[in-house]
mmCIF file of C-alpha atoms and ligand atoms in Angstrom:
data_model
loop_
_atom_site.group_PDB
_atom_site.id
_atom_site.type_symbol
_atom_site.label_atom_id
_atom_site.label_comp_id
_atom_site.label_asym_id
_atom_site.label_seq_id
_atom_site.Cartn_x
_atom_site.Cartn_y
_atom_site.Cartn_z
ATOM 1 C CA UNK A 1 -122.825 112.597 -49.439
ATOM 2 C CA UNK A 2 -126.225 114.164 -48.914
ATOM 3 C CA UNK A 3 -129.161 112.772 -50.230
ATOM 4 C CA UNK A 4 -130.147 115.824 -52.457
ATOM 5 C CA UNK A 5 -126.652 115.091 -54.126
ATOM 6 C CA UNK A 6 -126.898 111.799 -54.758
ATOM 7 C CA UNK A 7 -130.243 112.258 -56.114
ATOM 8 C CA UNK A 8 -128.699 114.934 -58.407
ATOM 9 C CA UNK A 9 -126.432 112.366 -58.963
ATOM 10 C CA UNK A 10 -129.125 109.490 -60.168
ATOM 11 C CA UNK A 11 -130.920 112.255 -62.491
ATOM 12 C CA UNK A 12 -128.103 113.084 -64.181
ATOM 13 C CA UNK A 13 -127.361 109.558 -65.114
ATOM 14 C CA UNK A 14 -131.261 109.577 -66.436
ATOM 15 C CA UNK A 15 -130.783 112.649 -68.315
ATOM 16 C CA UNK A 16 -127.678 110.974 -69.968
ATOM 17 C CA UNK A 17 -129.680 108.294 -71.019
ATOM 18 C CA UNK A 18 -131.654 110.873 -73.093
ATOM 19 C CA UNK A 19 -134.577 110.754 -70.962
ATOM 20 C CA UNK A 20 -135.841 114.446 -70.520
ATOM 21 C CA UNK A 21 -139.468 113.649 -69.845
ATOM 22 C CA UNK A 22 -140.269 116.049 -66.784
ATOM 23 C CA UNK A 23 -142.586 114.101 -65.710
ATOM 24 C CA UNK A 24 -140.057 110.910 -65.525
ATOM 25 C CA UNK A 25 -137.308 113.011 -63.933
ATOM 26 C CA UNK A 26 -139.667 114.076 -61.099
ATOM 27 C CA UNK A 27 -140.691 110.677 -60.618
ATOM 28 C CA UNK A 28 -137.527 109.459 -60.181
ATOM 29 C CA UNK A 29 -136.406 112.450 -58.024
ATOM 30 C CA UNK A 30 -139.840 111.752 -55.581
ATOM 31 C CA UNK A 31 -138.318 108.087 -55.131
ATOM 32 C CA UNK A 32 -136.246 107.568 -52.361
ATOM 33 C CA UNK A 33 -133.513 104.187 -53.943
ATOM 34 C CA UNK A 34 -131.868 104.087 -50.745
ATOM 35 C CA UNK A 35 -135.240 102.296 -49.614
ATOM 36 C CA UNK A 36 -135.054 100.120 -52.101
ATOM 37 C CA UNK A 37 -131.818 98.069 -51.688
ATOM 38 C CA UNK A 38 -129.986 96.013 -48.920
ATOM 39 C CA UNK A 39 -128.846 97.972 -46.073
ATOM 40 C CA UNK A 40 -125.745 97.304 -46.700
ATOM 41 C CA UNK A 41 -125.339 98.708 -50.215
ATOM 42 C CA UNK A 42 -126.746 101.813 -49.059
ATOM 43 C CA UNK A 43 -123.674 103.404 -50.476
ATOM 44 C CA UNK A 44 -124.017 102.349 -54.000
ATOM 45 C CA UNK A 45 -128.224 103.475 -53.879
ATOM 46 C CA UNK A 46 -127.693 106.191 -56.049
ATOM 47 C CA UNK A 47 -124.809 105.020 -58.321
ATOM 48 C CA UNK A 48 -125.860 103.459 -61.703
ATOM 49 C CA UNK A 49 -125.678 100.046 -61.075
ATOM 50 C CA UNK A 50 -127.546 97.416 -60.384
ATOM 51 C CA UNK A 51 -127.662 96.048 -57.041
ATOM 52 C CA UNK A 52 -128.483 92.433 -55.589
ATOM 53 C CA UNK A 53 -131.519 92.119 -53.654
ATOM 54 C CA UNK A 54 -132.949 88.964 -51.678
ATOM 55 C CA UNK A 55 -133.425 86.015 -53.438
ATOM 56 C CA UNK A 56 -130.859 85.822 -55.645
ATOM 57 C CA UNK A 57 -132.324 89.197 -57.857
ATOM 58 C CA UNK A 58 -131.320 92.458 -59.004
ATOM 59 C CA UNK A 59 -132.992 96.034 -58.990
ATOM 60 C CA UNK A 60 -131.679 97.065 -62.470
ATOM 61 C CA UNK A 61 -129.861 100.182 -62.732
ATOM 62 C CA UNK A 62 -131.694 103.355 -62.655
ATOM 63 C CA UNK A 63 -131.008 104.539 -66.174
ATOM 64 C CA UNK A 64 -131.996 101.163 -67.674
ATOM 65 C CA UNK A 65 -135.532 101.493 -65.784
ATOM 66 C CA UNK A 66 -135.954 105.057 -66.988
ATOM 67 C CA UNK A 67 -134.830 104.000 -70.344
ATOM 68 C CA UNK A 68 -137.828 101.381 -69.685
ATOM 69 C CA UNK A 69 -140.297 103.776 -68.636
ATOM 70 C CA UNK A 70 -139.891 106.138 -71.000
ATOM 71 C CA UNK A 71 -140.079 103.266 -73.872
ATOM 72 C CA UNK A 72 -143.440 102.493 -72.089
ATOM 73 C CA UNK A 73 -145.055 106.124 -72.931
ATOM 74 C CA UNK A 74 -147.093 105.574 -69.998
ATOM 75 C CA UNK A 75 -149.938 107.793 -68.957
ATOM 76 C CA UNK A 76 -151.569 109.257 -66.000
ATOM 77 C CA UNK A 77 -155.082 107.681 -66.764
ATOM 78 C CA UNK A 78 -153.173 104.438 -67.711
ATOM 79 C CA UNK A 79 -153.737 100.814 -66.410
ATOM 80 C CA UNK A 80 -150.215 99.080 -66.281
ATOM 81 C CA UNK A 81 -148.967 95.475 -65.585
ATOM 82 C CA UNK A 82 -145.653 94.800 -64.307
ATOM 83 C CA UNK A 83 -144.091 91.463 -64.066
ATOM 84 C CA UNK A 84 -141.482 90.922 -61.510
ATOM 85 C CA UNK A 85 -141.843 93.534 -58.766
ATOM 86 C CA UNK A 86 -138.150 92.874 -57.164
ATOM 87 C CA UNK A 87 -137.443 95.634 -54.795
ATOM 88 C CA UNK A 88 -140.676 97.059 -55.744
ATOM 89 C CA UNK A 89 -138.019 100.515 -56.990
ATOM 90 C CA UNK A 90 -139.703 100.655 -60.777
ATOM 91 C CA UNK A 91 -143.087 99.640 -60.062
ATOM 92 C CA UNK A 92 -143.316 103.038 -57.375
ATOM 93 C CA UNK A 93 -141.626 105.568 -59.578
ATOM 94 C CA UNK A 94 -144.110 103.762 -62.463
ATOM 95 C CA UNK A 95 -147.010 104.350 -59.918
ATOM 96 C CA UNK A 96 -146.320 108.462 -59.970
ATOM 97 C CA UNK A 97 -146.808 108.146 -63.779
ATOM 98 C CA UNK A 98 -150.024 106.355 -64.077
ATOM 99 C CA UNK A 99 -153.955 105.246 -62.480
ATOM 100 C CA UNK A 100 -152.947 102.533 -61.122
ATOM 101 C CA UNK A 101 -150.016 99.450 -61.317
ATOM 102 C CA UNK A 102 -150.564 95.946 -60.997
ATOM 103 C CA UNK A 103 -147.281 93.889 -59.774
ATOM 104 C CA UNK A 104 -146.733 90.382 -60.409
ATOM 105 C CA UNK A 105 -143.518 88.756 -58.244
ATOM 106 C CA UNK A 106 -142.979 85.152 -57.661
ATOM 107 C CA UNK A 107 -140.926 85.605 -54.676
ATOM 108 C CA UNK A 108 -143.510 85.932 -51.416
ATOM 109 C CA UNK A 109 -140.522 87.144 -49.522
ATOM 110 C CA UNK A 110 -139.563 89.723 -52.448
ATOM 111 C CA UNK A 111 -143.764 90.751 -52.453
ATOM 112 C CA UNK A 112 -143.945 91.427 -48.909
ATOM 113 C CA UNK A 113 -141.036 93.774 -48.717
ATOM 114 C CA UNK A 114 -142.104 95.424 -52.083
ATOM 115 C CA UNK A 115 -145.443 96.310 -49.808
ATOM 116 C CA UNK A 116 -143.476 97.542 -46.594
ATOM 117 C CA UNK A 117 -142.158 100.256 -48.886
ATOM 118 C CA UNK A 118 -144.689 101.598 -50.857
ATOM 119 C CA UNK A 119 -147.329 101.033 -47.161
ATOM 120 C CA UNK A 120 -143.858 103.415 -46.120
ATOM 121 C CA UNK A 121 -144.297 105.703 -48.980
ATOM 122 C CA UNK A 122 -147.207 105.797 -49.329
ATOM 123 C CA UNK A 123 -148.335 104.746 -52.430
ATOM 124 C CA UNK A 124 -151.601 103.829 -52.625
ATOM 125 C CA UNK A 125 -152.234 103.259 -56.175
ATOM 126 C CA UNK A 126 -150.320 99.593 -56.215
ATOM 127 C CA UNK A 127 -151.924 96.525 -56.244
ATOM 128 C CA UNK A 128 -149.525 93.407 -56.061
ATOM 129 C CA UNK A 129 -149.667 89.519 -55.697
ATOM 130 C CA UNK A 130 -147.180 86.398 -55.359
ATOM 131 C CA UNK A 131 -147.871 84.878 -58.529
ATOM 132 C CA UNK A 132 -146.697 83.700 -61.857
ATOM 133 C CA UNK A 133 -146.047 85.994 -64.545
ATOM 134 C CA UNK A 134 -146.061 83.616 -66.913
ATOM 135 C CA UNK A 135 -150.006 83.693 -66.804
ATOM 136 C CA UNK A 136 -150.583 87.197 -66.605
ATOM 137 C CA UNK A 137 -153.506 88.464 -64.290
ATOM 138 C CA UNK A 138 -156.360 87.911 -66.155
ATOM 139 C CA UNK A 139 -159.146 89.206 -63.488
ATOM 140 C CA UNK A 140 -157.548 92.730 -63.922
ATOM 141 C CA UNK A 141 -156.790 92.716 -67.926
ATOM 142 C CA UNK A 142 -157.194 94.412 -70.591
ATOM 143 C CA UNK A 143 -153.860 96.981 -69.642
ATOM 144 C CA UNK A 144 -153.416 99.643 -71.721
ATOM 145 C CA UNK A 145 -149.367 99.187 -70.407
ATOM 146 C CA UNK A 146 -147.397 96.280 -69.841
ATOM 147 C CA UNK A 147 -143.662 95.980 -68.240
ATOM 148 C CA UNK A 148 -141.620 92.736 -67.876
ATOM 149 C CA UNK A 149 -138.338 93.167 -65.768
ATOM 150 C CA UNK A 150 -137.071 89.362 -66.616
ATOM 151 C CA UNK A 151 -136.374 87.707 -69.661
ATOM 152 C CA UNK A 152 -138.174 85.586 -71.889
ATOM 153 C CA UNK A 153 -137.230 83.517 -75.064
ATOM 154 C CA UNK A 154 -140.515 84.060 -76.139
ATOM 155 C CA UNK A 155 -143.397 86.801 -75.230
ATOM 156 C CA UNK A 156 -145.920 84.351 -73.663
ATOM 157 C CA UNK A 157 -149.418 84.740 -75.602
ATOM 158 C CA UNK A 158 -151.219 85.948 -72.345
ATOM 159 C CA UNK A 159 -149.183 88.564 -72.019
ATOM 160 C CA UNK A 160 -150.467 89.594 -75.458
ATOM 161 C CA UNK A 161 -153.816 89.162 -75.074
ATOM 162 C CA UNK A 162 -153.689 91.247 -72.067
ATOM 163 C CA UNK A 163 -152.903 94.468 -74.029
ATOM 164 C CA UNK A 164 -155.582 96.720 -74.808
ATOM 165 C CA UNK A 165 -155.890 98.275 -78.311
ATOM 166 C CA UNK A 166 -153.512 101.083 -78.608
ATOM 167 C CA UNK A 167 -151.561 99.214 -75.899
ATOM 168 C CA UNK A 168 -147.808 99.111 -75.759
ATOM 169 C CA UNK A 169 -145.907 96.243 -74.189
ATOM 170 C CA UNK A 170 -142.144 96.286 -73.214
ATOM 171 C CA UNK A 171 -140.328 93.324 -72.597
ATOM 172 C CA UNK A 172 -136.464 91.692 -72.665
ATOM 173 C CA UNK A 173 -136.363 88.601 -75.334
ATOM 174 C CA UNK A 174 -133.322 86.312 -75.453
ATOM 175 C CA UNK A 175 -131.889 83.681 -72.838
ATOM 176 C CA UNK A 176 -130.109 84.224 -70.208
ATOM 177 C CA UNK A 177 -126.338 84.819 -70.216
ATOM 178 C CA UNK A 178 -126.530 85.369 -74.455
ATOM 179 C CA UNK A 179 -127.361 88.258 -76.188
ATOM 180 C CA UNK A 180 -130.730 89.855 -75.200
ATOM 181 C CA UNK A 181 -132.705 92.693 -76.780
ATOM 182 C CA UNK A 182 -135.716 95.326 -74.976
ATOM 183 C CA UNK A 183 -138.518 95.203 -77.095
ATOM 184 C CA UNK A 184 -141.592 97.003 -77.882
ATOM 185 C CA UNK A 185 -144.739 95.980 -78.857
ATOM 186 C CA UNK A 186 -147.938 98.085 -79.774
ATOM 187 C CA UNK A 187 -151.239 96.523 -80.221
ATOM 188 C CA UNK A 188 -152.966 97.632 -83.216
ATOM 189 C CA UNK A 189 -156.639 95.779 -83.314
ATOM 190 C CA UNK A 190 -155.630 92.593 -84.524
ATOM 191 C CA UNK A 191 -151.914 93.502 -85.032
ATOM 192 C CA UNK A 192 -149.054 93.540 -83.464
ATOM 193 C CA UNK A 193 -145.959 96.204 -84.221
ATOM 194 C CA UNK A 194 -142.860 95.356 -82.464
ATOM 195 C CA UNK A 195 -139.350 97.456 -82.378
ATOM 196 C CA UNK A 196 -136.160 96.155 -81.140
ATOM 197 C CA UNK A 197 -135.299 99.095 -78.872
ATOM 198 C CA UNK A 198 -131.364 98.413 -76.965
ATOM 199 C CA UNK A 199 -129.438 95.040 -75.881
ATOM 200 C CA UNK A 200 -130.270 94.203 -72.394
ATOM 201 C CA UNK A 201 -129.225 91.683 -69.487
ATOM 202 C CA UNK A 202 -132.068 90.522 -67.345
ATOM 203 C CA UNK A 203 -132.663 87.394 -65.444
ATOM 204 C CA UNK A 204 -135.306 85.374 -66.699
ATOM 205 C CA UNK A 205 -138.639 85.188 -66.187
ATOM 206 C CA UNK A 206 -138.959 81.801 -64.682
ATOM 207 C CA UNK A 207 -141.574 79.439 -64.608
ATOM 208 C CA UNK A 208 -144.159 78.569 -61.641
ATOM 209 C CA UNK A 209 -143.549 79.590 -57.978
ATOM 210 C CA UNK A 210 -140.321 78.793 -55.600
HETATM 211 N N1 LIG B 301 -137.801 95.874 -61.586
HETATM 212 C C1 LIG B 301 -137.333 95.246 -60.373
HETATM 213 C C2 LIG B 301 -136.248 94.248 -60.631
HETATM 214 C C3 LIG B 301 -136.798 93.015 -61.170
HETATM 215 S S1 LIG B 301 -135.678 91.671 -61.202
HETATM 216 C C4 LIG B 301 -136.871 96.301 -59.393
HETATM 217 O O1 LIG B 301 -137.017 97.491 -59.682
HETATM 218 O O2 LIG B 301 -136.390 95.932 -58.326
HETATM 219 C C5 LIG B 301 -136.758 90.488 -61.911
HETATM 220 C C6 LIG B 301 -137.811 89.975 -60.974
HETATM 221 O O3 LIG B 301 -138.653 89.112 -61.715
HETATM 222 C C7 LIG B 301 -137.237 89.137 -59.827
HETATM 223 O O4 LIG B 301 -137.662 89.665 -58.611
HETATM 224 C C8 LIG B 301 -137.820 87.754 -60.067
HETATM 225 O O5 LIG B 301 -138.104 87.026 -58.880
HETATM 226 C C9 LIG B 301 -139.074 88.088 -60.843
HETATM 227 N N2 LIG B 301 -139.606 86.976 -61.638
HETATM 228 C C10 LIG B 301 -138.932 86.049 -62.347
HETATM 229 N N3 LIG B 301 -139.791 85.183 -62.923
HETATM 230 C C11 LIG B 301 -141.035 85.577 -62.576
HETATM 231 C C12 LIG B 301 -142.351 85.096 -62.858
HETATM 232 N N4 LIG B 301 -142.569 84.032 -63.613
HETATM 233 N N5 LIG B 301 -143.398 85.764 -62.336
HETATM 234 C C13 LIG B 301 -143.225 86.868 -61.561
HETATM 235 N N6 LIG B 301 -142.011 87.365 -61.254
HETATM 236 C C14 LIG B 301 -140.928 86.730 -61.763
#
């Protein structure tokens, strides 16, 4: 199948999802997924699925990171935090969206290939580290935008204290294997509002490095 089909292919699954956001749609479309995954699921790049990378991970599926990103209402002036880079896939069609990204990923291996690709694509609006998650990146905060791709039973304070007023943070509570649920949260001065947005099946967010 050609690659303008299957990209066809990965939009329509996007727009199916609800998610008409031009902006989004072009994102994704400017992404390449193929780049994203293990050679040798190539074939399944631009089905909606997720896919197993190294390490014992996942990229998610596309329409569950769009689903993300739109949840996010992220901006082009925007400062965003992600939290567990993975392939690196959502944190380059977030970086098309906003000023600038900041990705946290425990796995050095998983880091370093996350860099090949966007060095490849040339995205130059990344910054990302090997690092814990769990304690945010406090030299770079306050983020007016905050992703977390893993799970947590609980939303770990720093990750709230990170947000900047207005900010919107939106993150997977619930352990691992049970029922799980996408949240958002919107800082308000002092307050916090959060939504329960759609059930969701994420690893977790583990703690400290490999
Ligand atoms: N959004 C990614 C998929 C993320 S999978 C993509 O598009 O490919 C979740 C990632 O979170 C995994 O790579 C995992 O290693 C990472 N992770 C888990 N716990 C973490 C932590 N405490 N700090 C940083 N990353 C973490």
């Amino acid at each position: 199948m050609s690659k303008i089909t299957d990209t066809a292919r990965l939009l329509l699954s996007i727009r199916k999802e609800g998610i008409t956001d031009q902006k989004i749609l072009s994102a994704f479309e400017a992404i390449p997924r193929h780049l994203f995954v293990p050679k040798v699921f190539s074939d399944q790049a631009y089905d909606d699925i997720p896919v197993p990378i190294a390490c014992d991970q996942t990229v998610s599926q596309p329409s569950l990171v769009a689903f993300m990103i739109n949840a996010l209402e992220v901006g082009e002036r925007m400062k965003v935090l992600e939290i567990g880079t993975g392939s690196g896939y959502q944190t380059a069609v977030l970086s098309l969206l906003c000023r600038r990204i900041y990705s946290i990923e425990r796995h050095r291996l998983l880091e370093l290939d996350a860099v090949k690709r966007f060095t490849a694509l040339d995205l130059a609006n990344i910054s990302s580290t090997t690092g814990d998650g769990w304690l945010g990146w406090p030299k770079q905060a306050p983020f007016s935008r905050i992703i977390v791709s893993a799970a947590v039973a609980q939303v770990p304070q720093i990750l709230l204290d990170h947000m900047a007023d207005g900010g919107i943070m939106v993150i997977p509570i619930g352990e691992t294997g049970k029922d799980q649920v996408l949240y958002r949260f919107r800082k308000c001065g002092n307050e916090f509002e959060q939504e329960r947005l759609i059930q969701v099946h994420f690893l977790p967010l583990v703690l400290g490095l490999p």
